[in-house]
CSV table of C-alpha atoms in Angstrom, one decimal:
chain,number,residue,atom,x,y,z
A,1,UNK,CA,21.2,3.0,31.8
A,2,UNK,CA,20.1,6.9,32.7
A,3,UNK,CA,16.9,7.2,35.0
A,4,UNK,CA,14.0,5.9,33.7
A,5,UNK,CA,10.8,8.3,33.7
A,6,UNK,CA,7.6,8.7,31.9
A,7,UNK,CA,9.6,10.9,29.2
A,8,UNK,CA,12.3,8.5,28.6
A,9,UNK,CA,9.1,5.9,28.2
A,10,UNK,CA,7.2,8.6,25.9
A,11,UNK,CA,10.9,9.0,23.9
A,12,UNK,CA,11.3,5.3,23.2
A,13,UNK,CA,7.5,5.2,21.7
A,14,UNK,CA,8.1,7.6,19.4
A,15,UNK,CA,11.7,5.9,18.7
A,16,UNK,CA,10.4,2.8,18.0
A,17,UNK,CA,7.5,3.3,16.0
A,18,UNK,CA,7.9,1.5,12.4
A,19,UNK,CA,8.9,4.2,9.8
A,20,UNK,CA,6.1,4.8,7.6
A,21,UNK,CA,8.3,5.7,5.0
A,22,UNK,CA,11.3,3.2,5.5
A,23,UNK,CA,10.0,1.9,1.7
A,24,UNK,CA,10.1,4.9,0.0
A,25,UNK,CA,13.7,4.6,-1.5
A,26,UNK,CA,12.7,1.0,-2.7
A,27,UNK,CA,9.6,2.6,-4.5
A,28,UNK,CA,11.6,5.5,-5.9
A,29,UNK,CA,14.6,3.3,-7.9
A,30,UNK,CA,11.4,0.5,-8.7
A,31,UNK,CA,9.8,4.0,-10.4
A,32,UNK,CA,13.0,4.8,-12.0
A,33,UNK,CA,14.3,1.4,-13.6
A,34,UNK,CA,10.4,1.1,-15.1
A,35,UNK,CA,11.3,4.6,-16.4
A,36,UNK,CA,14.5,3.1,-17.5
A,37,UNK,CA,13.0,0.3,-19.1
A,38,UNK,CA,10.4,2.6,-21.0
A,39,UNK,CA,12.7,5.2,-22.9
A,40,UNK,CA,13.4,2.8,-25.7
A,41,UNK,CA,10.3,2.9,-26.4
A,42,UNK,CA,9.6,6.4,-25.9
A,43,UNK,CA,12.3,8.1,-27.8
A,44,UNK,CA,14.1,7.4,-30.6
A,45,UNK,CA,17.8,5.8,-29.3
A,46,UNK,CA,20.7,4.5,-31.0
A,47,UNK,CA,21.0,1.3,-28.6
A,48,UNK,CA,24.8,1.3,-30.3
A,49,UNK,CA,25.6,4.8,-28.8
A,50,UNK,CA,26.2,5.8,-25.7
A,51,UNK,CA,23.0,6.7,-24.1
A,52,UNK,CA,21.5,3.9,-25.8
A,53,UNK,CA,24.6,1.4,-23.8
A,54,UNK,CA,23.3,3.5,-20.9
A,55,UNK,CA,19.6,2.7,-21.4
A,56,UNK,CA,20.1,-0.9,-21.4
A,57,UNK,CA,22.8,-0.6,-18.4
A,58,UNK,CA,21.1,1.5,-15.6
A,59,UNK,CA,17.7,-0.7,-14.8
A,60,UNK,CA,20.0,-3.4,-14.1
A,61,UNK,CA,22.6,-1.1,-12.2
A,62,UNK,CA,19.1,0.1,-10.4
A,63,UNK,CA,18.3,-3.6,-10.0
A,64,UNK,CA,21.6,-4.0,-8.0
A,65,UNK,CA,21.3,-1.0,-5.9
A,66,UNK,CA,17.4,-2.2,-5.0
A,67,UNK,CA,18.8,-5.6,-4.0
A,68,UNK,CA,21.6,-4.3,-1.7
A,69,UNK,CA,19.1,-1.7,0.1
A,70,UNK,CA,16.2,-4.7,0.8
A,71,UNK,CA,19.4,-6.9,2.0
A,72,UNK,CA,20.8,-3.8,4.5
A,73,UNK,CA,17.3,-3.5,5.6
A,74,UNK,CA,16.3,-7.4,6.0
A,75,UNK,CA,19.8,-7.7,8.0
A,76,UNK,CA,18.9,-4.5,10.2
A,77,UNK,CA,15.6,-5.7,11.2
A,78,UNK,CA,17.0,-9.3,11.8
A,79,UNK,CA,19.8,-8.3,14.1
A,80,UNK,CA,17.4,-6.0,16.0
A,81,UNK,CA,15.1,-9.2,16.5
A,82,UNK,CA,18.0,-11.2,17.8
A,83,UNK,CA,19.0,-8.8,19.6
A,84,UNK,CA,15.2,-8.4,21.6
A,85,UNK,CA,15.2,-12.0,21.9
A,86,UNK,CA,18.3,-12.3,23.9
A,87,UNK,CA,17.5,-9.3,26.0
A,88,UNK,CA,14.4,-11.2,26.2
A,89,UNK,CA,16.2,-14.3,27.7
A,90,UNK,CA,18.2,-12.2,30.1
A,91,UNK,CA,15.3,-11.0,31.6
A,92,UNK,CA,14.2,-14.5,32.3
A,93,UNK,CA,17.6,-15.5,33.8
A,94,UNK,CA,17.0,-11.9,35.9
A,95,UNK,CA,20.2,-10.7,34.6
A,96,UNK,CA,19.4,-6.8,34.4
A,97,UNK,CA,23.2,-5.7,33.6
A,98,UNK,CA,23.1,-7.4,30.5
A,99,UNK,CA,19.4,-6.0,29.7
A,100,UNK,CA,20.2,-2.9,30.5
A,101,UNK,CA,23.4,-3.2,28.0
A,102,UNK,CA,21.6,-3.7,25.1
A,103,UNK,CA,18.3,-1.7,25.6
A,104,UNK,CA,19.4,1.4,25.0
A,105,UNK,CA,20.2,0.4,21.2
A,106,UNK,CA,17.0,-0.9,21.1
A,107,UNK,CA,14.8,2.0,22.0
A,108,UNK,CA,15.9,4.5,19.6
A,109,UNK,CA,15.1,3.2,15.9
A,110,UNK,CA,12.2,2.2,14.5
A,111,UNK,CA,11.4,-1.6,15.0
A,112,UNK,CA,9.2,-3.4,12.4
A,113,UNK,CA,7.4,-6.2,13.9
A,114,UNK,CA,5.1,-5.4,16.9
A,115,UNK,CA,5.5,-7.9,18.8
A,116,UNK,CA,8.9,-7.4,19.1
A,117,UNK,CA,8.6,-3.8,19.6
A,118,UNK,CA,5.9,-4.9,22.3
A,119,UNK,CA,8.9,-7.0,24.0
A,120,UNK,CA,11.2,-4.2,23.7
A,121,UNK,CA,9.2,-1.7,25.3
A,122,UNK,CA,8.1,-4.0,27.9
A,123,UNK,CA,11.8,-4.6,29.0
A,124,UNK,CA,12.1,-1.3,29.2
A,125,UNK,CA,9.2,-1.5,31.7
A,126,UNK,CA,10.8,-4.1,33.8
A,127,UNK,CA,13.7,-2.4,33.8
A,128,UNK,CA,11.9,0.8,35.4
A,129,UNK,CA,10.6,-1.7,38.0
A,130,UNK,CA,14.0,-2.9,38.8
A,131,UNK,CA,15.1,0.8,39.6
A,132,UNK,CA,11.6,1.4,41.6
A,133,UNK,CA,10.1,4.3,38.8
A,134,UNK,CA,7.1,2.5,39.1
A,135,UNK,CA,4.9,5.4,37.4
A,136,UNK,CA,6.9,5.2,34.6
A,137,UNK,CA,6.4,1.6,34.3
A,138,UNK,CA,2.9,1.6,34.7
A,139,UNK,CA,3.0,4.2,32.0
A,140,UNK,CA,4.7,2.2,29.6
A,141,UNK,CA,2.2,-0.8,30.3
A,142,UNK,CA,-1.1,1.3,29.9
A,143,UNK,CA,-0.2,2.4,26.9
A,144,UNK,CA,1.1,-0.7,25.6
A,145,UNK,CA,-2.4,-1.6,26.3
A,146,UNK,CA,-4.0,1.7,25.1
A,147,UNK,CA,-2.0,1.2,21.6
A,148,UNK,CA,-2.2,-2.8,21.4
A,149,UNK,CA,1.5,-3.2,20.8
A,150,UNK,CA,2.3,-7.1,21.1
A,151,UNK,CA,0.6,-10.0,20.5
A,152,UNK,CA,-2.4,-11.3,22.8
A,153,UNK,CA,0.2,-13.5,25.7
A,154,UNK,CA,2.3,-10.2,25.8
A,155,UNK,CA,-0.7,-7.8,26.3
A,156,UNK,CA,-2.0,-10.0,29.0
A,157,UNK,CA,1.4,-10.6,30.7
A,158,UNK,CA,1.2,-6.5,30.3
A,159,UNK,CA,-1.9,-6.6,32.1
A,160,UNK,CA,-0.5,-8.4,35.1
A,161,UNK,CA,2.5,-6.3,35.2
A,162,UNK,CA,0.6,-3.2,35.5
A,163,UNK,CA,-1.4,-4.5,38.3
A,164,UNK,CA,1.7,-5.1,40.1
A,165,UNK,CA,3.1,-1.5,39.2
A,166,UNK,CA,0.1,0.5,40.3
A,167,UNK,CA,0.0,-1.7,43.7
A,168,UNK,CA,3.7,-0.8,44.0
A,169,UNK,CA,3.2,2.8,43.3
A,170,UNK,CA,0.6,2.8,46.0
A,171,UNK,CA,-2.1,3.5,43.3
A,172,UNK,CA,-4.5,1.1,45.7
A,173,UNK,CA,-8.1,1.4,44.3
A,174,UNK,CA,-7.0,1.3,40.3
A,175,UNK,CA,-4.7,-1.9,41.8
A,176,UNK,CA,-7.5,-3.4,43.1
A,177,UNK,CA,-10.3,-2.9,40.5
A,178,UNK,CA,-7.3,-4.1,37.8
A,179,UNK,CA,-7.3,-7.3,40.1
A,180,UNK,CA,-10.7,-7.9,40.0
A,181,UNK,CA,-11.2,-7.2,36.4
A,182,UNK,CA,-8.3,-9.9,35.7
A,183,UNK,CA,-9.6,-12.1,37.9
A,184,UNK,CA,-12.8,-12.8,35.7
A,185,UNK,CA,-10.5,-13.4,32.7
A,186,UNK,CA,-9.4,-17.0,31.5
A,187,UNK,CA,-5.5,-17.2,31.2
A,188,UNK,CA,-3.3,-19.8,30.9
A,189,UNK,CA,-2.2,-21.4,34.2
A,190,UNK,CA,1.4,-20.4,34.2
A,191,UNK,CA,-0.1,-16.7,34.1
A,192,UNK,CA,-2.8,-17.4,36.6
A,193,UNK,CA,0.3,-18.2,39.0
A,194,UNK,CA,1.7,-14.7,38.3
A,195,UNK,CA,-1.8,-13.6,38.9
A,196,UNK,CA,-1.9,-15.0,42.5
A,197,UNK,CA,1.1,-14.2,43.7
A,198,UNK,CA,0.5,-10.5,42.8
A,199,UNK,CA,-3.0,-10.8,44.8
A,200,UNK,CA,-1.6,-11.8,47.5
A,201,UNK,CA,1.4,-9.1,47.6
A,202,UNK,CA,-2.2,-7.0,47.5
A,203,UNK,CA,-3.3,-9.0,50.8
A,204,UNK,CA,-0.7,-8.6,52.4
A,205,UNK,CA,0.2,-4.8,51.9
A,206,UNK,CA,-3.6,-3.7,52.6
A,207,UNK,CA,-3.3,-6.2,55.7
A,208,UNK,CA,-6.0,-9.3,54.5
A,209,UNK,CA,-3.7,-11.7,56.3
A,210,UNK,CA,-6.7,-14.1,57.0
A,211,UNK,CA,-7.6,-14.0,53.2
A,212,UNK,CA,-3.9,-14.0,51.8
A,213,UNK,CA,-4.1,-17.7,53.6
A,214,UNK,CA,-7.4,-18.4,52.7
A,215,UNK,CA,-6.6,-21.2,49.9
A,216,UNK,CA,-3.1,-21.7,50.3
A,217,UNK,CA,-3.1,-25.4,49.4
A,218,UNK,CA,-4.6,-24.5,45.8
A,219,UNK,CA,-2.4,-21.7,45.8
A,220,UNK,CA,0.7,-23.5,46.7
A,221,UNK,CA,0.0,-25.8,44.2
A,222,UNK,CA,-0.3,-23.6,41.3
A,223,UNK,CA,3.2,-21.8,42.8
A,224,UNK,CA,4.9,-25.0,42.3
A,225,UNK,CA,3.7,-26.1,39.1
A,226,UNK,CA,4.0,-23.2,36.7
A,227,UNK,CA,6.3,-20.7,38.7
A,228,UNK,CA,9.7,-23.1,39.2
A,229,UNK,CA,12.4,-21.3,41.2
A,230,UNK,CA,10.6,-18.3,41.2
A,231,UNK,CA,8.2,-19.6,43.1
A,232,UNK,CA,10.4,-19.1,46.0
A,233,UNK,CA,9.5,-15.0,46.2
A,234,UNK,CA,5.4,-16.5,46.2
A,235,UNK,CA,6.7,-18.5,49.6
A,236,UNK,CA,8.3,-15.4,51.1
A,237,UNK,CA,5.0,-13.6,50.9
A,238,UNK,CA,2.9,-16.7,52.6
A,239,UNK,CA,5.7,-16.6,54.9
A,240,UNK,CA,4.8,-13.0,55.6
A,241,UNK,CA,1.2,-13.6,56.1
A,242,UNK,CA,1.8,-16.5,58.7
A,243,UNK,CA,4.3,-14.5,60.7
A,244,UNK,CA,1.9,-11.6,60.8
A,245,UNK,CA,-1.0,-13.8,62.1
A,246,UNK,CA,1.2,-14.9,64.8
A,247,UNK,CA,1.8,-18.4,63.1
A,248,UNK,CA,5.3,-19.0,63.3
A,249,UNK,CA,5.6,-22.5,62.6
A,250,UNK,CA,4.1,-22.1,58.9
A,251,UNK,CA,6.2,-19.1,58.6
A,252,UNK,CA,9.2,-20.6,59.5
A,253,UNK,CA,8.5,-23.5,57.2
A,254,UNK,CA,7.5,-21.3,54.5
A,255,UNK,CA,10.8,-19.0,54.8
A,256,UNK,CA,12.7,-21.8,54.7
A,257,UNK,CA,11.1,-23.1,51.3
A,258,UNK,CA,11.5,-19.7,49.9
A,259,UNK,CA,15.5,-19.2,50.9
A,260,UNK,CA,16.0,-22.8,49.4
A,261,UNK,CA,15.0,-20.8,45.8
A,262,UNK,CA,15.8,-17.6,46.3
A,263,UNK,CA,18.1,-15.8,48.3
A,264,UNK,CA,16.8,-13.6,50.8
A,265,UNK,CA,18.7,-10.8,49.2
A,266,UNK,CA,16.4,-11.3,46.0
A,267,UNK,CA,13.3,-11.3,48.2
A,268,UNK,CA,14.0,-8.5,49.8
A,269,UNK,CA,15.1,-6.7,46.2
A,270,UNK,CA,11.3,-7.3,44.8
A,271,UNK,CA,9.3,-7.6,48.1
A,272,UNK,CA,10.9,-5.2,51.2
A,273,UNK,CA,7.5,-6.1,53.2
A,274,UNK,CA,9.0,-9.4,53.6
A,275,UNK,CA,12.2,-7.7,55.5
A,276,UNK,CA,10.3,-8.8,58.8
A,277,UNK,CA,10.3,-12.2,58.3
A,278,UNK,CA,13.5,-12.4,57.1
A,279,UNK,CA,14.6,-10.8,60.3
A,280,UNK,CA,13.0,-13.3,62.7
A,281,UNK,CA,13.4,-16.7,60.8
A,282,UNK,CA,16.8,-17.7,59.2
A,283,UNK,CA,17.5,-18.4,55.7
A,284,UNK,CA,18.0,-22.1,54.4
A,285,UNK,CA,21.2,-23.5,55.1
A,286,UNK,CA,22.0,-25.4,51.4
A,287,UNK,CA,19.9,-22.6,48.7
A,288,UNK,CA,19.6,-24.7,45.6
């Protein structure tokens, strides 16, 4: 996929918004089979010549071409949604190549539903992670936001995601006051995790070791109950906090749990201010 930037992001908004007129053709062979269907009555017709055969012939010919245009269009629209939904799932399994092979056919025609245009534009945003254009990312989730494209759980996953990119992008104070806005917020507990562990990336870059470890049990909790194998980038960061207040024990223990879930590789892909610990501790010896 070509570099992504705040045009390309700009590009695939326009793209995908629904086609006001994408009825119009429906509404323009509906006006002429009623038109069809009121010349009989209109003018005088032999119904036994040949414009009357025609009269009686071309609302249902209409009919027919109405049909086949709402069946094109159904199909269209229902192969676009499967196709967002198993973009959607590679993204979960983190399996960009294949994201990145269907997005672009995704971007560049109008999609009706919006929530899955809201998912499809959100890929797009992950995506833009992945490759480190984290402006444009952050782009794409403001105005996701701005717009209120998605349903409620993707606007507030959007939320979190935009934290993330602006803390990323080194955008510190907006970071932080996005942070402390969320944190007031009720979410459900699996996005709560999310929440924590991109607070304590905060921590960590801006140097709050003490308060990255503050609550780690209830932390650590929530990491292993909602986040599953993921939770093993969470670990890496605690690892990170420990090893820079001189604790190496916890670090050590903590590396190791990460490395059992992830591979250092991955770490160091999402989180390079890990790269330290991964240098002084070693990896797991039997990942998962």
């Amino acid at each position: 996929m070509e570099r992504i930037d705040i045009d390309l992001a700009d590009r695939a908004f326009a793209a995908t918004r629904r086609n006001p007129r994408e009825n119009h053709p429906s509404f323009f062979i509906m006006g002429l089979m009623l038109a069809m269907v009121l010349v009989p009555f209109v003018f005088r017709i032999n119904m036994e010549s040949v414009e009357g055969r025609l009269v009686i012939v071309a609302p249902w010919a209409l009919l027919f071409v109405l049909l086949v245009l709402s069946w094109r269009r159904a199909r269209r629209h229902r192969l676009a949604g499967a196709a967002i939904a198993a973009a959607w799932d590679h993204a979960q399994l983190e399996n960009w190549s294949a994201v990145e092979a269907i997005l672009p056919h995704l971007i560049t025609r109008p999609i009706r539903s919006d929530s899955d245009r809201g998912r499809a534009l959100v890929l797009l945003a992950s995506v833009a992670e992945r490759k480190r254009a984290y402006d444009a990312a952050a782009h794409i989730y403001e105005r996701l936001l701005r717009e209120r494209i998605g349903d409620a759980s993707l606007l507030q996953q959007s939320q979190l995601a935009l934290a993330s990119a602006k803390l990323r992008n080194e955008e510190l104070t907006d970071a932080v006051q996005l942070l402390d806005r969320l944190q007031q917020i009720q979410m459900p507990a699996s996005l709560r995790a999310v929440y924590e562990v991109i607070r304590l990336h905060q921590q960590l870059f801006m140097g709050h070791y003490t308060d990255a470890i503050a609550n780690i049990d209830e932390r650590i909790a929530l990491f292993r109950r909602h986040l599953s194998t993921r939770a093993g980038f969470a670990y890496a960061l605690v690892a990170a906090a420990f090893h820079r207040l001189n604790q190496p024990e916890a670090a050590r223990r903590y590396w190791n749990d990460a490395t059992l879930l992830v591979s250092p590789k991955r770490i160091l892909e999402r989180f390079e201010i890990a790269r330290d610990v991964s240098q002084a501790y070693p990896a797991a010896e039997h990942p998962l």
